Amino acid sequence: MAGKKRVRRTRAAKKGGHPFLVLLFFIALIMGSAYMTDRMTNAPDSEVAQNVTTIGHLFNDKEMQGLVPKEDQGTPESVKEKIKAAMDKVVTVQVKADDEEPAGSSVSSNEKKDGSQTMEKGKKASFSLPSIVSKITGKEESHENTAVPSSLQGKPTEAASSAVSSTPSSTASASSSSPTSSAAAVPSVKRNAGQPKVPAKQSAAPVKAAPAASPKPNTPSAVKGKLAVVIDDAGRDLASQHVYESLGIPLTLAVMPNQVHTRDAALSWHAHGLPVILHQPMESVSGIGMESKVILTSMSDEEIRSLLKSSLSQVPEAVGINNHQGSKATTDRHTMDVVMNELHHRHLFFFDSRTNSTTAADGAAASYGVPYVRNDLFVDNEADVAAISAMIREAAKRAQKYGTYVIIGHCRPKTAEAFRQMVPQLEKEGIQFVYVSSLAK
C-alpha cells in the first residue's frame, strides 16, 4: 500500500468561457449599436445646424429689439425648446410636379445665401426663418407688411413673373387652383389687386319670390279720421284672406293656432308685408264653442305659459296677440298677469278684443309695461254684405268723430266682400287706414 502512487485526476477545461460573460458581451454590443445608430440618425446635418444657428441669432435680435415679452425671455434651454417647437409647427408645402410652380413655396438655405428663389419640382419646401421667428416671438407678421430682404429685391419668383405676364382670367384661375402655403412663406407679388373675387361655384338654390311691398297708409288730402282694422279667425279660410291681401291697405291679421291653415295664413300675410298677431283662444263665460286648447282661469302659471308658448311657436311672425272669446279669462287679473308677463319678455303688444264689457287686461298690461289697445266694434255680427257694409260705414263716422277707431272683422267671404266694396269709398271720404299697433299705448 505504501508503494502505490497517488494518481491525480485533472479536471477538463471548460470550453467557451463563462456563460455570463458571453451574455454581458452581447448586451454591450446591442447597446453600443443602438447608441451609434441614434447618433448617426439624429446627428444634424450642416444645413440644419446652420439654420438653427441663424434662428438663434434672429431670436436674439428680436429679444434685443424688445419684440419678446420681458416675462418670456427665457433661458438658453427654453430658447432651444421654442426653436424646436417652432420647427415642428412649420407646414411644408408639397410643390406640384406640373408645368406651373406654386407661388407660395419657401426657399432653401442655399438660395437664401445667394438671394435666388428658384424652386425645384418634386421637393418639399423647407421652413422659412420669418415664420419660425414669428412662432417664437408670438407675433405673426403679415405678408403685406413684411419687408422683402435686400438680397431678394429685383429678383421676383418665377410664379410672380408668370402672374404679372398672364391675363386676368388666367391669373384668377391660377390663384384659385394654387395650394395654400404656410403663413410664413416669403412675401411674393400680390396678385389680383383691385379685382373682384370670383365666388365659388355653388349649388343652385330654389328661387323664392320676393315679398310684396307693404302697403303704405293712405294719406288723403284731408284726413278726417283714422280707422284700424283687425281681421280675426285667420287660418281657416285662405280664399277670404287673399281678398283682404289684395286691398292694398294697412290691415292686421289675427291667426288662430292649431288650425289646418295656421302656417299658410301667417306666411302669406307676412309675405305681403302686413303684420300678424296671434289670435289666442281663452276661456269664455258660457264655455260654449271653445277650442280644444284654451287658456283657462283654473290653470297654473306654468300651464298658461306653456300653452301660450306653444301657440306663439306656430306663429313666429306675430308682433302681438289678441284673445279669441276669453270673456272670462280677460276679467281674471291673475290670468292676465301671467299672460302680460310672458308678452313683456317677448316684447309683444296686447290687443283686447273686448268680448266682455269689463276687463282686467288693461291694468295687467300697464303693470308689466305691455303696449295695450282695445277693440271698439265688431262689424260682422250679421252674415249679410249690406249689414256688414253699414257697420263699416258707422265705424268710419265714429273715426271722423273721435279721430281714431278700432274695429274687428273676420276671415269670412261676406265680410271680405263688404270691405272690398267699402274701402275705395271710405278713402275718397278722407278715412285713413292704419295699423292697430300704431294706436297701442
Coordinates of C-alpha atoms in Angstrom, one line a residue:
M1 CA 0.0 0.0 0.0
A2 CA 2.9 2.3 0.8
G3 CA 4.4 1.7 -2.5
K4 CA 1.3 2.9 -4.5
K5 CA 1.5 6.2 -6.2
R6 CA -1.4 8.6 -5.8
V7 CA -2.9 9.4 -9.2
R8 CA -4.2 12.9 -9.6
R9 CA -7.2 13.5 -11.8
T10 CA -7.0 16.5 -13.9
R11 CA -10.2 18.5 -14.5
A12 CA -11.2 19.0 -18.0
A13 CA -11.0 22.7 -19.0
K14 CA -14.4 24.4 -19.8
K15 CA -14.9 25.3 -23.3
G16 CA -16.5 28.5 -24.4
G17 CA -15.7 30.6 -21.3
H18 CA -18.2 31.7 -18.6
P19 CA -21.8 32.0 -19.9
F20 CA -22.5 35.2 -18.0
L21 CA -19.5 36.9 -19.7
V22 CA -21.0 36.0 -23.1
L23 CA -24.4 37.4 -22.2
L24 CA -22.8 40.6 -21.0
F25 CA -20.8 40.9 -24.2
F26 CA -23.9 40.6 -26.3
I27 CA -25.8 43.2 -24.2
A28 CA -22.9 45.6 -24.5
L29 CA -22.8 45.0 -28.3
I30 CA -26.5 45.7 -28.6
M31 CA -26.4 48.9 -26.5
G32 CA -23.4 50.2 -28.4
S33 CA -25.1 49.5 -31.7
A34 CA -28.2 51.4 -30.5
Y35 CA -26.2 54.3 -29.4
M36 CA -24.3 54.6 -32.6
T37 CA -27.5 54.3 -34.6
D38 CA -29.1 57.0 -32.6
R39 CA -26.1 59.3 -33.0
M40 CA -26.0 58.7 -36.7
T41 CA -29.7 59.2 -37.3
N42 CA -30.2 62.2 -35.0
A43 CA -27.0 64.0 -35.9
P44 CA -28.0 67.3 -37.6
D45 CA -26.5 67.9 -41.0
S46 CA -24.7 71.0 -41.8
E47 CA -27.7 72.7 -43.3
V48 CA -30.0 72.1 -40.3
A49 CA -27.3 73.2 -37.9
Q50 CA -26.7 76.3 -39.9
N51 CA -30.4 77.1 -39.9
V52 CA -30.7 76.6 -36.1
T53 CA -27.7 78.9 -35.5
T54 CA -29.3 81.5 -37.8
I55 CA -32.6 81.2 -36.0
G56 CA -30.8 81.6 -32.7
H57 CA -29.2 84.9 -33.9
L58 CA -32.5 86.1 -35.2
F59 CA -34.2 85.3 -31.9
N60 CA -31.5 87.2 -30.0
D61 CA -32.1 90.2 -32.3
K62 CA -35.8 90.1 -31.7
E63 CA -35.1 89.8 -28.0
M64 CA -32.8 92.9 -28.1
Q65 CA -35.4 94.9 -30.0
G66 CA -38.0 94.2 -27.3
L67 CA -40.2 92.0 -29.5
V68 CA -40.1 89.2 -27.0
P69 CA -42.1 89.9 -23.8
K70 CA -39.8 90.5 -20.8
E71 CA -41.5 87.8 -18.8
D72 CA -40.8 85.3 -21.5
Q73 CA -37.2 86.0 -22.5
G74 CA -36.2 82.5 -21.3
T75 CA -33.0 80.6 -20.7
P76 CA -30.9 79.1 -23.5
E77 CA -32.6 75.8 -22.8
S78 CA -36.1 77.3 -23.2
V79 CA -35.0 79.1 -26.3
K80 CA -33.9 75.7 -27.8
E81 CA -37.3 74.3 -26.8
K82 CA -39.1 77.2 -28.5
I83 CA -37.0 76.8 -31.7
K84 CA -37.7 73.1 -31.8
A85 CA -41.5 73.7 -31.2
A86 CA -41.5 76.3 -34.0
M87 CA -39.7 74.0 -36.4
D88 CA -42.4 71.3 -35.7
K89 CA -45.2 73.7 -36.4
V90 CA -43.9 74.9 -39.8
V91 CA -46.1 73.5 -42.5
T92 CA -44.2 72.1 -45.5
V93 CA -45.8 72.6 -48.9
Q94 CA -45.6 69.9 -51.5
V95 CA -44.6 71.5 -54.8
K96 CA -46.7 70.3 -57.7
A97 CA -44.8 68.4 -60.3
D98 CA -46.5 70.1 -63.2
D99 CA -45.7 72.9 -65.7
E100 CA -46.6 75.7 -63.3
E101 CA -44.8 76.1 -59.9
P102 CA -46.8 77.4 -57.0
A103 CA -46.2 80.9 -55.9
G104 CA -46.4 80.3 -52.2
S105 CA -43.4 77.9 -51.8
S106 CA -40.5 78.6 -49.5
V107 CA -36.8 78.7 -50.5
S108 CA -33.9 76.6 -49.3
S109 CA -31.0 77.7 -47.2
N110 CA -28.5 77.8 -50.2
E111 CA -30.9 80.0 -52.1
K112 CA -31.2 82.4 -49.1
K113 CA -27.4 82.8 -49.3
D114 CA -27.1 83.9 -52.9
G115 CA -30.6 85.6 -53.0
S116 CA -32.2 83.4 -55.7
Q117 CA -35.7 81.9 -55.3
T118 CA -35.5 79.2 -57.9
M119 CA -37.6 76.2 -56.8
E120 CA -37.1 72.6 -57.8
K121 CA -40.0 70.4 -58.8
G122 CA -40.9 67.4 -56.6
K123 CA -39.3 68.7 -53.5
K124 CA -40.9 69.8 -50.2
A125 CA -40.4 73.5 -49.4
S126 CA -38.3 73.9 -46.3
F127 CA -39.2 76.1 -43.4
S128 CA -38.7 79.9 -43.6
L129 CA -36.9 81.9 -40.9
P130 CA -39.5 84.7 -40.6
S131 CA -42.1 82.1 -39.9
I132 CA -40.1 80.4 -37.1
V133 CA -39.2 83.8 -35.6
S134 CA -42.8 84.8 -35.6
K135 CA -43.7 81.5 -33.9
I136 CA -41.1 82.0 -31.2
T137 CA -41.9 85.7 -30.5
G138 CA -45.7 85.0 -30.6
K139 CA -46.2 87.8 -33.2
E140 CA -47.4 86.9 -36.6
E141 CA -46.1 89.1 -39.4
S142 CA -48.5 89.7 -42.3
H143 CA -47.4 89.2 -45.9
E144 CA -48.3 92.8 -46.9
N145 CA -46.4 94.5 -44.1
T146 CA -43.2 92.3 -44.2
A147 CA -40.4 93.9 -46.0
V148 CA -38.6 92.0 -48.7
P149 CA -35.0 91.4 -47.8
S150 CA -32.5 93.5 -49.8
S151 CA -30.9 90.3 -51.1
L152 CA -34.1 89.3 -52.7
Q153 CA -35.0 92.7 -54.3
G154 CA -35.1 92.8 -58.0
K155 CA -35.3 89.0 -58.3
P156 CA -39.0 88.1 -58.5
T157 CA -40.0 84.5 -58.3
E158 CA -40.9 82.5 -61.4
A159 CA -44.5 82.3 -60.2
A160 CA -44.7 86.0 -59.7
S161 CA -43.3 86.7 -63.1
S162 CA -45.8 84.4 -64.7
A163 CA -48.6 86.1 -62.7
V164 CA -47.6 89.5 -64.0
S165 CA -47.4 88.4 -67.6
S166 CA -50.6 86.3 -67.6
T167 CA -54.0 87.7 -68.4
P168 CA -56.5 88.5 -65.7
S169 CA -58.5 85.4 -66.4
S170 CA -55.5 83.1 -66.2
T171 CA -54.4 84.9 -63.1
A172 CA -57.7 84.3 -61.4
S173 CA -57.6 80.6 -62.4
A174 CA -54.1 80.2 -61.0
S175 CA -54.9 81.9 -57.7
S176 CA -57.9 79.6 -57.2
S177 CA -56.0 76.5 -58.1
S178 CA -52.8 77.2 -56.2
P179 CA -52.3 75.3 -52.9
T180 CA -52.5 77.0 -49.6
S181 CA -49.0 77.9 -48.4
S182 CA -47.8 78.4 -44.8
A183 CA -48.4 81.7 -43.1
A184 CA -44.6 82.2 -43.0
A185 CA -43.8 81.9 -46.7
V186 CA -41.5 84.5 -48.3
P187 CA -43.6 87.5 -49.4
S188 CA -44.4 87.4 -53.1
V189 CA -46.1 89.8 -55.5
K190 CA -49.7 90.4 -54.5
R191 CA -51.9 89.3 -57.3
N192 CA -55.5 90.2 -58.4
A193 CA -55.1 93.6 -56.7
G194 CA -58.3 95.5 -57.1
Q195 CA -60.1 92.7 -59.0
P196 CA -63.4 91.4 -57.7
K197 CA -63.2 88.0 -56.1
V198 CA -64.8 85.2 -58.1
P199 CA -67.3 83.4 -55.9
A200 CA -67.0 79.7 -55.7
K201 CA -69.5 77.7 -57.7
Q202 CA -72.5 76.8 -55.5
S203 CA -75.4 74.5 -56.0
A204 CA -78.4 76.2 -57.4
A205 CA -80.9 77.0 -54.6
P206 CA -84.7 77.3 -55.2
V207 CA -85.6 80.9 -56.0
K208 CA -88.1 82.4 -53.6
A209 CA -90.5 85.0 -54.7
A210 CA -89.7 88.4 -53.2
P211 CA -92.2 89.5 -50.6
A212 CA -94.7 92.1 -51.8
A213 CA -94.1 95.6 -50.7
S214 CA -96.0 96.5 -47.5
P215 CA -98.9 98.8 -48.2
K216 CA -98.4 102.4 -47.2
P217 CA -101.0 104.2 -45.1
N218 CA -103.3 106.0 -47.4
T219 CA -103.0 109.8 -46.9
P220 CA -106.0 111.6 -48.3
S221 CA -105.6 115.3 -49.0
A222 CA -107.7 116.0 -45.9
V223 CA -107.7 113.1 -43.3
K224 CA -111.0 113.1 -41.4
G225 CA -110.4 110.0 -39.3
K226 CA -108.1 107.0 -38.8
L227 CA -109.6 103.5 -38.9
A228 CA -107.6 100.5 -37.6
V229 CA -108.9 97.1 -38.8
V230 CA -108.1 93.7 -37.4
I231 CA -109.2 90.5 -39.3
D232 CA -109.9 87.7 -36.8
D233 CA -110.1 83.9 -37.1
A234 CA -107.4 83.6 -39.9
G235 CA -106.1 80.1 -40.6
R236 CA -109.5 78.6 -41.7
D237 CA -110.4 80.4 -44.9
L238 CA -107.4 81.3 -47.1
A239 CA -109.7 82.5 -50.0
S240 CA -111.2 85.2 -47.9
Q241 CA -107.8 86.2 -46.6
H242 CA -106.5 86.7 -50.2
V243 CA -109.3 89.2 -50.8
Y244 CA -108.0 91.3 -47.9
E245 CA -104.4 91.0 -49.1
S246 CA -105.4 92.4 -52.5
L247 CA -107.0 95.6 -51.0
G248 CA -103.6 97.3 -50.6
I249 CA -104.3 99.0 -47.3
P250 CA -102.8 98.6 -43.8
L251 CA -104.6 95.6 -42.1
T252 CA -103.7 93.4 -39.2
L253 CA -104.3 89.6 -39.4
A254 CA -105.1 87.6 -36.2
V255 CA -104.1 84.0 -36.9
M256 CA -105.5 81.2 -34.8
P257 CA -103.2 78.4 -33.6
N258 CA -103.9 74.7 -34.2
Q259 CA -105.8 75.3 -37.5
V260 CA -105.3 73.5 -40.8
H261 CA -104.0 76.7 -42.4
T262 CA -102.3 78.3 -39.5
R263 CA -98.8 78.4 -41.1
D264 CA -100.1 79.2 -44.6
A265 CA -102.1 82.1 -43.4
A266 CA -99.2 83.7 -41.4
L267 CA -96.7 83.2 -44.2
S268 CA -98.9 84.5 -46.9
W269 CA -99.9 87.6 -44.9
H270 CA -96.3 88.3 -43.9
A271 CA -95.1 87.9 -47.5
H272 CA -97.4 90.8 -48.4
G273 CA -95.6 93.0 -45.8
L274 CA -98.6 93.0 -43.4
P275 CA -98.3 92.5 -39.6
V276 CA -99.5 89.2 -38.0
I277 CA -100.8 88.7 -34.4
L278 CA -101.7 85.6 -32.5
H279 CA -105.4 85.0 -32.0
Q280 CA -105.2 83.1 -28.8
P281 CA -108.3 81.1 -27.6
M282 CA -109.2 81.9 -24.0
E283 CA -111.9 80.8 -21.6
S284 CA -115.4 82.3 -22.1
V285 CA -118.1 82.9 -19.5
S286 CA -120.6 80.5 -21.2
G287 CA -117.9 77.8 -22.1
I288 CA -119.8 77.1 -25.3
G289 CA -117.9 76.5 -28.6
M290 CA -114.5 76.9 -27.1
E291 CA -111.4 75.5 -28.9
S292 CA -109.7 72.3 -27.7
K293 CA -106.7 74.2 -26.4
V294 CA -107.8 77.2 -24.4
I295 CA -106.2 79.4 -21.6
L296 CA -108.3 78.7 -18.6
T297 CA -108.5 80.6 -15.3
S298 CA -108.1 77.3 -13.5
M299 CA -104.7 76.6 -15.0
S300 CA -101.5 77.0 -13.1
D301 CA -99.0 79.7 -14.1
E302 CA -96.8 77.2 -15.8
E303 CA -99.7 75.7 -17.7
I304 CA -100.7 79.1 -19.0
R305 CA -97.1 79.9 -20.1
S306 CA -96.7 76.5 -21.7
L307 CA -99.9 76.9 -23.8
L308 CA -99.0 80.4 -24.8
K309 CA -95.5 79.4 -25.8
S310 CA -96.9 76.6 -27.9
S311 CA -99.3 78.9 -29.7
L312 CA -96.6 81.5 -30.4
S313 CA -94.3 78.9 -31.8
Q314 CA -96.9 78.2 -34.5
V315 CA -97.0 81.9 -35.5
P316 CA -93.4 83.1 -35.1
E317 CA -94.2 86.2 -37.2
A318 CA -96.6 87.5 -34.5
V319 CA -95.9 91.0 -33.2
G320 CA -98.7 90.8 -30.7
I321 CA -101.7 88.8 -29.6
N322 CA -105.4 89.2 -29.0
N323 CA -108.0 87.0 -27.4
H324 CA -110.4 84.7 -29.2
Q325 CA -113.5 84.6 -27.0
G326 CA -112.0 85.0 -23.5
S327 CA -114.8 86.8 -21.8
K328 CA -113.9 85.1 -18.5
A329 CA -110.2 84.9 -18.9
T330 CA -109.8 88.7 -19.7
T331 CA -111.7 89.6 -16.5
D332 CA -109.4 87.5 -14.3
R333 CA -106.5 89.6 -13.1
H334 CA -104.2 86.7 -12.2
T335 CA -104.6 85.0 -15.6
M336 CA -103.9 88.4 -17.3
D337 CA -100.8 89.0 -15.1
V338 CA -99.3 85.7 -16.3
V339 CA -100.1 86.5 -20.0
M340 CA -98.7 90.0 -19.7
N341 CA -95.6 88.8 -18.0
E342 CA -94.9 86.5 -20.9
L343 CA -95.6 89.2 -23.5
H344 CA -93.3 91.6 -21.7
H345 CA -90.4 89.2 -22.1
R346 CA -91.2 88.7 -25.8
H347 CA -91.8 92.5 -26.5
L348 CA -95.3 91.9 -27.9
F349 CA -98.3 94.1 -27.5
F350 CA -101.8 93.0 -26.4
F351 CA -105.0 93.8 -28.4
D352 CA -108.1 93.4 -26.3
S353 CA -111.0 92.1 -28.3
R354 CA -113.3 93.3 -25.6
T355 CA -115.7 90.3 -25.6
N356 CA -116.8 91.5 -22.2
S357 CA -117.9 94.9 -21.0
T358 CA -115.3 94.8 -18.2
T359 CA -111.7 93.7 -18.5
A360 CA -108.6 93.2 -16.3
A361 CA -106.2 93.1 -19.3
D362 CA -105.6 96.9 -19.4
G363 CA -104.4 97.0 -15.7
A364 CA -102.2 94.0 -16.1
A365 CA -100.7 95.4 -19.3
A366 CA -99.9 98.6 -17.6
S367 CA -98.3 96.8 -14.7
Y368 CA -95.9 94.9 -17.0
G369 CA -95.3 97.7 -19.5
V370 CA -97.0 95.9 -22.3
P371 CA -98.4 98.2 -25.1
Y372 CA -102.2 97.9 -25.0
V373 CA -105.1 98.8 -27.4
R374 CA -108.7 97.7 -27.3
N375 CA -111.4 96.9 -29.9
D376 CA -114.3 99.4 -30.3
L377 CA -116.7 97.5 -32.6
F378 CA -117.4 94.1 -34.2
V379 CA -118.6 94.9 -37.8
D380 CA -119.9 91.4 -38.9
N381 CA -122.2 90.1 -36.2
E382 CA -124.7 89.6 -39.1
A383 CA -123.8 87.4 -42.1
D384 CA -125.0 89.8 -44.7
V385 CA -122.9 92.0 -47.0
A386 CA -125.2 95.0 -46.8
A387 CA -125.4 94.8 -43.0
I388 CA -121.7 94.5 -42.7
S389 CA -121.1 97.4 -45.1
A390 CA -123.5 99.5 -42.9
M391 CA -121.4 98.7 -39.8
I392 CA -118.2 99.6 -41.6
R393 CA -119.7 103.0 -42.5
E394 CA -120.8 103.5 -39.0
A395 CA -117.2 102.8 -37.8
A396 CA -116.0 105.4 -40.3
K397 CA -118.3 108.0 -38.9
R398 CA -117.1 107.4 -35.4
A399 CA -113.5 107.6 -36.6
Q400 CA -114.3 111.1 -38.0
K401 CA -115.9 112.0 -34.7
Y402 CA -113.2 110.6 -32.3
G403 CA -110.2 110.9 -34.5
T404 CA -109.3 107.1 -34.3
Y405 CA -111.4 104.0 -34.2
V406 CA -110.6 100.3 -34.0
I407 CA -112.8 97.6 -35.5
I408 CA -112.8 93.8 -35.9
G409 CA -113.9 91.8 -38.9
H410 CA -113.4 88.1 -39.7
C411 CA -111.9 85.9 -42.4
R412 CA -115.3 85.2 -43.9
P413 CA -116.4 85.6 -47.6
K414 CA -119.2 88.1 -47.0
T415 CA -117.1 90.2 -44.6
A416 CA -114.2 90.3 -47.2
E417 CA -116.7 91.3 -49.9
A418 CA -118.1 94.1 -47.8
F419 CA -114.6 95.6 -47.2
R420 CA -113.7 95.2 -50.9
Q421 CA -116.7 97.4 -51.7
M422 CA -116.3 99.9 -48.9
V423 CA -112.6 100.6 -48.8
P424 CA -112.4 102.8 -52.0
Q425 CA -115.4 104.8 -50.9
L426 CA -114.0 105.5 -47.4
E427 CA -110.7 106.5 -48.8
K428 CA -112.4 109.1 -51.0
E429 CA -114.2 110.4 -48.0
G430 CA -111.0 111.0 -46.1
I431 CA -110.7 107.9 -44.0
Q432 CA -107.1 106.8 -43.4
F433 CA -106.5 103.1 -42.7
V434 CA -103.7 102.5 -40.1
Y435 CA -102.2 99.5 -38.3
V436 CA -103.7 98.7 -34.9
S437 CA -100.1 98.6 -33.4
S438 CA -99.8 102.4 -34.1
L439 CA -102.5 103.0 -31.6
A440 CA -101.2 100.8 -28.8
K441 CA -100.1 102.7 -25.7

